[in-house]
Amino acid sequence: MWLTRPFCFLTITLREEGVYHLESVDLQQQIMTIIDELGKASAKAQNLSAPITSASRMQSNRHVVYILKDSSARPAGKGAIIGFIKVGYKKLFVLDDREAHNEVEPLCILDFYIHESVQRHGHGRELFQYMLQKERVEPHQLAIDRPSQKLLKFLNKHYNLETTVPQVNNFVIFEGFFAHQHRPPAPSLRATRHSRAAAVDPTPAAPARKLPPKRAEGDIKPYSSSDREFLKVAVEPPWPLNRAPRRATPPAHPPPRSSSLGNSPERGPLRPFVPEQELLRSLRLCPPHPTARLLLAADPGGSPAQRRRTR
Ligand SMILES: CC(=O)SCCNC(=O)CCNC(=O)[C@H](O)C(C)(C)COP(=O)(O)OP(=O)(O)OC[C@H]1O[C@@H](n2cnc3c(N)ncnc32)[C@H](O)[C@@H]1OP(=O)(O)O
């Protein structure tokens, strides 16, 4: 679906160079409130016990949130938030199609939400496309942190991603993930991207920073860090004990939101930050639009039992 209204995108990280440096305390607070409310709404939509996206959590990592805003939303005419996608690089141990362990650091889809009132209108694809373009990755190069059924269908419909490579962690990768992995390691992510794009391949660079030699099985941690780790709701054994058949299509039910081990590495900023003035110009948020009101209201619409404490 072609979006005709004037939509705009905001790119936000909250660590160091982000909101901390904004002069306007009001704006800083607004952005943090928006992220918190988006995180709560997403958690509720996914039946999570707590938000995995919040301003406070974003201050302690280098994840990037892309927010889709409808600039023309009425009645106030100052715009409304449509949804968001959160991405970040994570060090993972993933199995290839020969069941060999590989240590990689792909871009991961960590959280993705479009407001219920406007789902299935093409907004998710619009936002996803923007993220792909900004991050310079191809869909098959991504790792997805415990995708919902809706997201699996979304990826299948828009990007023909269907056949997964079974993993022993809760990240889902698709056929083709390893296609662009065999490139020499580079000293930094930014340098890697530029040099690959310019000198090696005109197509977007692979998101994985490096691919060290394969390790002996005994050296490999079976799990990789997930943002949903703290949810601690695992009731089933992990995938080594109930693995899907080789070359499986996505499971009928997403994997349990079980805990996992490992830590994300520290790294430099993923993207140049939106200049402060540009951000100030584009971020003219206000509550009057129904969608924004739903997101920004004190109670995002859930019953008290459904409300989550933001982490
Ligand atoms: C790693 C993670 O973040 S997992 C969590 C993902 N987020 C969620 O599940 C939260 C609830 N869902 C959503 O927020 C949205 O549905 C998203 C983000 C998954 C997709 O955004 P949308 O704006 O709805 O997507 P968009 O309109 O571009 O594409 C629609 C397609 O997505 C899939 N989809 C969206 N909603 C549904 C649904 N309720 N049931 C089945 N498929 C759906 C379908 O393939 C659909 O195509 P169709 O309408 O022809 O069947």
Short mmCIF file of C-alpha atoms and ligand atoms in Angstrom, two decimals:
data_model
loop_
_atom_site.label_atom_id
_atom_site.label_comp_id
_atom_site.label_asym_id
_atom_site.label_seq_id
_atom_site.Cartn_x
_atom_site.Cartn_y
_atom_site.Cartn_z
CA MET A 1 0.00 0.00 0.00
CA TRP A 2 1.30 3.42 -0.94
CA LEU A 3 1.23 5.86 1.92
CA THR A 4 0.06 9.25 0.74
CA ARG A 5 -0.03 11.16 4.00
CA PRO A 6 3.06 13.05 5.12
CA PHE A 7 4.75 10.49 7.30
CA CYS A 8 8.08 11.10 8.85
CA PHE A 9 10.60 8.98 10.68
CA LEU A 10 12.56 9.71 13.81
CA THR A 11 15.72 7.86 14.74
CA ILE A 12 16.47 7.84 18.42
CA THR A 13 19.13 6.41 20.65
CA LEU A 14 19.31 7.45 24.25
CA ARG A 15 22.84 6.61 25.19
CA GLU A 16 25.39 9.37 25.49
CA GLU A 17 24.91 11.38 22.32
CA GLY A 18 21.14 11.12 22.41
CA VAL A 19 18.59 12.75 24.58
CA TYR A 20 21.15 13.54 27.23
CA HIS A 21 22.44 16.38 25.13
CA LEU A 22 19.17 17.95 24.24
CA GLU A 23 18.85 21.32 25.81
CA SER A 24 15.13 21.14 26.22
CA VAL A 25 14.24 19.20 29.32
CA ASP A 26 10.64 19.13 28.13
CA LEU A 27 11.58 17.51 24.85
CA GLN A 28 13.80 15.02 26.59
CA GLN A 29 10.97 14.08 28.89
CA GLN A 30 8.53 13.87 25.98
CA ILE A 31 10.74 11.48 24.06
CA MET A 32 11.30 9.31 27.08
CA THR A 33 7.58 9.23 27.78
CA ILE A 34 6.84 8.27 24.19
CA ILE A 35 9.36 5.45 24.24
CA ASP A 36 7.99 4.19 27.54
CA GLU A 37 4.43 4.26 26.27
CA LEU A 38 5.36 2.60 22.99
CA GLY A 39 7.19 -0.08 24.93
CA LYS A 40 4.18 -0.71 27.12
CA ALA A 41 1.82 -0.86 24.16
CA SER A 42 4.12 -3.28 22.35
CA ALA A 43 4.46 -5.51 25.40
CA LYS A 44 0.72 -5.60 25.79
CA ALA A 45 0.25 -6.46 22.11
CA GLN A 46 2.70 -9.33 22.50
CA ASN A 47 1.37 -10.51 25.85
CA LEU A 48 4.72 -9.92 27.50
CA SER A 49 4.85 -9.66 31.25
CA ALA A 50 6.85 -6.42 31.06
CA PRO A 51 8.03 -4.00 28.38
CA ILE A 52 11.28 -4.83 26.66
CA THR A 53 11.57 -1.29 25.36
CA SER A 54 11.81 1.64 27.73
CA ALA A 55 13.76 4.87 27.96
CA SER A 56 15.72 3.63 30.94
CA ARG A 57 16.74 0.42 29.19
CA MET A 58 17.76 2.36 26.11
CA GLN A 59 20.08 4.48 28.19
CA SER A 60 22.12 1.44 29.00
CA ASN A 61 22.53 0.01 25.51
CA ARG A 62 23.12 1.16 21.97
CA HIS A 63 19.86 0.08 20.48
CA VAL A 64 18.21 2.30 17.91
CA VAL A 65 14.51 3.03 17.81
CA TYR A 66 12.90 4.15 14.58
CA ILE A 67 9.57 5.83 15.13
CA LEU A 68 6.94 6.38 12.45
CA LYS A 69 4.97 9.55 12.87
CA ASP A 70 1.99 10.79 10.90
CA SER A 71 2.68 14.49 10.60
CA SER A 72 -0.76 15.37 9.35
CA ALA A 73 -2.82 13.70 12.02
CA ARG A 74 -5.86 15.65 13.08
CA PRO A 75 -7.52 17.20 14.96
CA ALA A 76 -4.54 18.98 16.45
CA GLY A 77 -2.52 18.72 13.27
CA LYS A 78 0.70 18.25 15.14
CA GLY A 79 1.17 14.63 14.35
CA ALA A 80 0.63 11.25 15.88
CA ILE A 81 2.88 8.32 16.61
CA ILE A 82 2.06 5.30 14.47
CA GLY A 83 4.58 2.77 15.77
CA PHE A 84 8.21 1.90 16.21
CA ILE A 85 10.89 -0.67 15.53
CA LYS A 86 13.91 -1.25 17.77
CA VAL A 87 17.10 -2.79 16.41
CA GLY A 88 20.57 -3.46 17.70
CA TYR A 89 23.66 -5.51 17.01
CA LYS A 90 24.14 -8.57 19.16
CA LYS A 91 26.76 -11.20 19.40
CA LEU A 92 25.07 -14.52 18.75
CA PHE A 93 26.04 -18.11 18.35
CA VAL A 94 24.02 -19.47 15.49
CA LEU A 95 23.85 -22.78 13.71
CA ASP A 96 24.31 -22.93 9.96
CA ASP A 97 22.64 -25.45 7.69
CA ARG A 98 25.32 -28.01 8.55
CA GLU A 99 24.56 -27.53 12.26
CA ALA A 100 27.97 -25.95 12.83
CA HIS A 101 28.19 -23.17 15.39
CA ASN A 102 29.08 -19.71 14.14
CA GLU A 103 29.82 -16.61 16.18
CA VAL A 104 28.30 -13.63 14.42
CA GLU A 105 27.09 -10.18 15.27
CA PRO A 106 24.07 -9.44 13.12
CA LEU A 107 21.58 -6.65 13.31
CA CYS A 108 18.66 -7.96 15.34
CA ILE A 109 15.01 -6.99 15.32
CA LEU A 110 14.33 -6.58 19.01
CA ASP A 111 10.89 -4.98 19.20
CA PHE A 112 8.38 -3.91 16.57
CA TYR A 113 4.95 -2.44 17.06
CA ILE A 114 2.31 -0.63 15.03
CA HIS A 115 -0.70 0.74 16.85
CA GLU A 116 -3.66 -1.63 16.72
CA SER A 117 -5.92 0.94 15.06
CA VAL A 118 -3.68 1.16 12.02
CA GLN A 119 -2.20 -2.31 11.68
CA ARG A 120 -2.42 -3.96 8.25
CA HIS A 121 -2.38 -0.57 6.54
CA GLY A 122 1.18 -0.85 5.27
CA HIS A 123 2.74 1.20 8.07
CA GLY A 124 4.80 -1.71 9.36
CA ARG A 125 6.32 -2.26 5.94
CA GLU A 126 6.99 1.45 5.53
CA LEU A 127 8.84 1.58 8.83
CA PHE A 128 10.69 -1.68 8.21
CA GLN A 129 11.82 -0.46 4.79
CA TYR A 130 13.11 2.75 6.30
CA MET A 131 15.05 0.82 8.91
CA LEU A 132 16.56 -1.49 6.27
CA GLN A 133 17.64 1.48 4.21
CA LYS A 134 19.17 3.33 7.16
CA GLU A 135 20.92 0.26 8.53
CA ARG A 136 21.94 -0.85 5.04
CA VAL A 137 20.95 -4.44 5.51
CA GLU A 138 18.93 -6.97 3.58
CA PRO A 139 16.03 -8.73 5.32
CA HIS A 140 17.66 -12.17 5.17
CA GLN A 141 20.69 -10.82 7.03
CA LEU A 142 18.65 -10.04 10.13
CA ALA A 143 18.19 -12.08 13.27
CA ILE A 144 14.78 -11.77 14.90
CA ASP A 145 14.35 -11.99 18.65
CA ARG A 146 11.45 -14.37 19.18
CA PRO A 147 9.17 -13.14 16.43
CA SER A 148 5.43 -13.18 16.94
CA GLN A 149 3.17 -14.95 14.47
CA LYS A 150 2.18 -11.58 13.07
CA LEU A 151 5.80 -10.70 12.44
CA LEU A 152 6.52 -14.06 10.83
CA LYS A 153 3.59 -13.54 8.50
CA PHE A 154 4.73 -9.98 7.87
CA LEU A 155 8.24 -11.13 6.92
CA ASN A 156 6.88 -13.86 4.73
CA LYS A 157 4.48 -11.56 2.92
CA HIS A 158 6.75 -8.59 2.31
CA TYR A 159 10.18 -10.21 2.09
CA ASN A 160 9.49 -13.85 1.17
CA LEU A 161 11.23 -14.96 4.35
CA GLU A 162 9.87 -18.36 5.17
CA THR A 163 12.47 -21.06 5.57
CA THR A 164 14.27 -20.77 8.86
CA VAL A 165 17.61 -22.22 9.89
CA PRO A 166 16.82 -23.96 13.20
CA GLN A 167 18.63 -22.54 16.19
CA VAL A 168 19.24 -23.48 19.78
CA ASN A 169 18.55 -19.97 20.98
CA ASN A 170 15.43 -17.89 20.60
CA PHE A 171 16.59 -15.86 17.66
CA VAL A 172 15.17 -16.76 14.29
CA ILE A 173 17.28 -16.52 11.16
CA PHE A 174 16.23 -17.29 7.64
CA GLU A 175 17.73 -19.06 4.69
CA GLY A 176 20.33 -16.78 3.13
CA PHE A 177 21.55 -15.45 6.47
CA PHE A 178 25.03 -16.85 5.85
CA ALA A 179 25.19 -15.83 2.21
CA HIS A 180 27.13 -12.64 2.89
CA GLN A 181 29.00 -13.71 5.97
CA HIS A 182 32.27 -14.75 4.36
CA ARG A 183 33.95 -11.40 4.31
CA PRO A 184 37.12 -10.33 6.01
CA PRO A 185 36.74 -8.81 9.45
CA ALA A 186 37.20 -5.08 9.68
CA PRO A 187 38.38 -2.96 12.60
CA SER A 188 35.12 -1.14 13.08
CA LEU A 189 31.54 -1.45 12.03
CA ARG A 190 31.44 1.92 10.38
CA ALA A 191 34.61 1.31 8.39
CA THR A 192 33.34 -2.10 7.45
CA ARG A 193 30.16 -0.76 6.05
CA HIS A 194 31.74 1.99 4.03
CA SER A 195 34.54 -0.08 2.59
CA ARG A 196 32.30 -2.97 1.71
CA ALA A 197 29.74 -0.77 0.10
CA ALA A 198 32.27 1.18 -1.92
CA ALA A 199 34.95 -1.29 -2.81
CA VAL A 200 33.56 -4.78 -2.67
CA ASP A 201 29.93 -4.78 -3.45
CA PRO A 202 27.43 -2.16 -4.53
CA THR A 203 24.71 -3.94 -2.61
CA PRO A 204 24.19 -3.18 1.07
CA ALA A 205 26.91 -4.53 3.30
CA ALA A 206 26.34 -7.57 5.46
CA PRO A 207 25.32 -6.57 8.96
CA ALA A 208 27.47 -9.08 10.77
CA ARG A 209 30.67 -7.49 11.97
CA LYS A 210 32.84 -10.55 11.79
CA LEU A 211 32.76 -14.28 11.51
CA PRO A 212 35.54 -15.91 13.49
CA PRO A 213 36.61 -19.45 12.74
CA LYS A 214 34.12 -22.07 13.75
CA ARG A 215 34.60 -23.32 17.26
CA ALA A 216 34.62 -26.78 18.69
CA GLU A 217 31.21 -27.70 19.99
CA GLY A 218 32.39 -27.69 23.58
CA ASP A 219 33.46 -24.05 23.39
CA ILE A 220 30.09 -22.75 22.34
CA LYS A 221 27.53 -21.31 24.66
CA PRO A 222 24.21 -22.76 23.58
CA TYR A 223 22.31 -19.54 24.04
CA SER A 224 22.69 -15.98 22.94
CA SER A 225 21.64 -12.81 24.61
CA SER A 226 18.03 -11.83 24.17
CA ASP A 227 16.41 -8.58 25.17
CA ARG A 228 13.56 -10.63 26.53
CA GLU A 229 15.82 -12.48 28.91
CA PHE A 230 14.55 -10.73 31.98
CA LEU A 231 10.99 -11.79 31.33
CA LYS A 232 11.78 -15.18 32.85
CA VAL A 233 8.65 -16.94 31.77
CA ALA A 234 10.19 -20.09 30.35
CA VAL A 235 8.20 -23.18 31.10
CA GLU A 236 9.41 -25.46 28.35
CA PRO A 237 12.84 -26.93 27.68
CA PRO A 238 14.91 -24.98 25.17
CA TRP A 239 15.26 -25.98 21.59
CA PRO A 240 17.99 -28.53 21.90
CA LEU A 241 15.37 -30.71 23.54
CA ASN A 242 12.48 -30.01 21.20
CA ARG A 243 14.17 -29.01 17.98
CA ALA A 244 12.32 -28.44 14.78
CA PRO A 245 13.19 -30.54 11.75
CA ARG A 246 15.93 -29.33 9.46
CA ARG A 247 14.94 -26.58 7.07
CA ALA A 248 11.74 -26.00 8.89
CA THR A 249 9.26 -23.36 8.00
CA PRO A 250 8.48 -21.05 10.93
CA PRO A 251 6.95 -22.93 13.85
CA ALA A 252 3.21 -22.82 14.34
CA HIS A 253 3.83 -21.18 17.68
CA PRO A 254 6.75 -18.90 18.36
CA PRO A 255 9.45 -20.25 20.62
CA PRO A 256 8.92 -19.73 24.33
CA ARG A 257 10.24 -16.51 25.73
CA SER A 258 12.82 -18.34 27.71
CA SER A 259 15.92 -16.97 29.29
CA SER A 260 19.26 -17.06 27.57
CA LEU A 261 22.87 -16.48 28.42
CA GLY A 262 25.56 -14.16 27.16
CA ASN A 263 26.05 -10.45 26.85
CA SER A 264 25.84 -8.00 24.05
CA PRO A 265 29.18 -6.44 23.25
CA GLU A 266 29.92 -2.80 23.68
CA ARG A 267 30.22 -0.96 20.42
CA GLY A 268 30.30 2.48 18.93
CA PRO A 269 27.22 4.36 17.79
CA LEU A 270 25.38 2.57 15.03
CA ARG A 271 24.32 5.66 13.18
CA PRO A 272 24.95 9.35 13.18
CA PHE A 273 22.40 10.82 15.49
CA VAL A 274 19.67 13.07 14.23
CA PRO A 275 20.92 16.60 14.69
CA GLU A 276 19.28 18.21 17.62
CA GLN A 277 17.64 20.99 15.64
CA GLU A 278 16.32 18.51 13.10
CA LEU A 279 14.90 16.41 15.87
CA LEU A 280 13.34 19.44 17.51
CA ARG A 281 11.80 20.45 14.20
CA SER A 282 10.41 17.06 13.38
CA LEU A 283 9.29 16.03 16.81
CA ARG A 284 6.22 18.06 17.40
CA LEU A 285 4.30 15.58 19.39
CA CYS A 286 1.13 16.31 21.12
CA PRO A 287 -1.59 14.15 22.56
CA PRO A 288 -4.74 15.26 20.72
CA HIS A 289 -4.78 12.79 17.84
CA PRO A 290 -6.64 9.63 18.80
CA THR A 291 -3.67 7.42 18.06
CA ALA A 292 -1.29 9.62 19.97
CA ARG A 293 -3.76 9.92 22.77
CA LEU A 294 -3.93 6.16 23.04
CA LEU A 295 -0.18 5.94 23.22
CA LEU A 296 0.45 8.89 25.42
CA ALA A 297 -2.43 8.56 27.81
CA ALA A 298 -1.56 7.74 31.38
CA ASP A 299 -3.38 4.46 30.98
CA PRO A 300 -2.56 3.07 27.53
CA GLY A 301 -5.84 1.22 27.46
CA GLY A 302 -5.10 -1.88 29.43
CA SER A 303 -6.63 -3.04 32.63
CA PRO A 304 -4.56 -2.51 35.75
CA ALA A 305 -3.55 -6.14 35.61
CA GLN A 306 -2.24 -5.68 32.09
CA ARG A 307 -0.15 -2.62 32.82
CA ARG A 308 3.54 -3.21 33.04
CA ARG A 309 6.25 -1.57 34.97
CA THR A 310 8.69 0.04 32.58
CA ARG A 311 12.25 -1.14 32.93
C1 LIG B 1 10.97 -9.28 17.40
C2 LIG B 1 9.57 -8.72 17.63
O1 LIG B 1 9.42 -7.54 17.73
S1 LIG B 1 8.24 -9.76 17.72
C3 LIG B 1 6.81 -8.72 17.94
C4 LIG B 1 6.24 -8.14 16.69
N1 LIG B 1 5.15 -7.26 17.05
C5 LIG B 1 3.89 -7.67 17.31
O2 LIG B 1 3.54 -8.83 17.14
C6 LIG B 1 2.97 -6.61 17.84
C7 LIG B 1 1.61 -6.64 17.17
N2 LIG B 1 1.70 -6.52 15.71
C8 LIG B 1 2.08 -5.38 15.12
O3 LIG B 1 2.43 -4.40 15.74
C9 LIG B 1 2.02 -5.34 13.59
O4 LIG B 1 1.06 -6.24 13.15
C10 LIG B 1 3.35 -5.65 12.91
C11 LIG B 1 4.43 -4.70 13.42
C12 LIG B 1 3.79 -7.10 13.16
C13 LIG B 1 3.17 -5.46 11.39
O5 LIG B 1 2.78 -4.11 11.15
P1 LIG B 1 1.58 -3.79 10.12
O6 LIG B 1 1.51 -2.33 9.94
O7 LIG B 1 0.36 -4.48 10.58
O8 LIG B 1 2.13 -4.49 8.78
P2 LIG B 1 1.77 -4.16 7.27
O9 LIG B 1 0.43 -3.52 7.17
O10 LIG B 1 2.91 -3.44 6.64
O11 LIG B 1 1.73 -5.63 6.67
C14 LIG B 1 0.59 -6.42 6.90
C15 LIG B 1 0.99 -7.87 6.93
O12 LIG B 1 1.58 -8.20 8.19
C16 LIG B 1 1.04 -9.45 8.65
N3 LIG B 1 0.07 -9.20 9.73
C17 LIG B 1 -0.17 -8.01 10.34
N4 LIG B 1 -1.14 -8.18 11.27
C18 LIG B 1 -1.51 -9.47 11.24
C19 LIG B 1 -2.47 -10.24 11.95
N5 LIG B 1 -3.27 -9.71 12.88
N6 LIG B 1 -2.59 -11.54 11.66
C20 LIG B 1 -1.81 -12.12 10.72
N7 LIG B 1 -0.89 -11.43 10.00
C21 LIG B 1 -0.74 -10.12 10.25
C22 LIG B 1 0.31 -10.01 7.45
O13 LIG B 1 1.23 -10.67 6.62
C23 LIG B 1 -0.20 -8.76 6.80
O14 LIG B 1 -0.57 -8.94 5.46
P3 LIG B 1 -2.15 -9.24 5.14
O15 LIG B 1 -2.92 -8.16 5.79
O16 LIG B 1 -2.22 -9.22 3.65
O17 LIG B 1 -2.46 -10.59 5.73
#
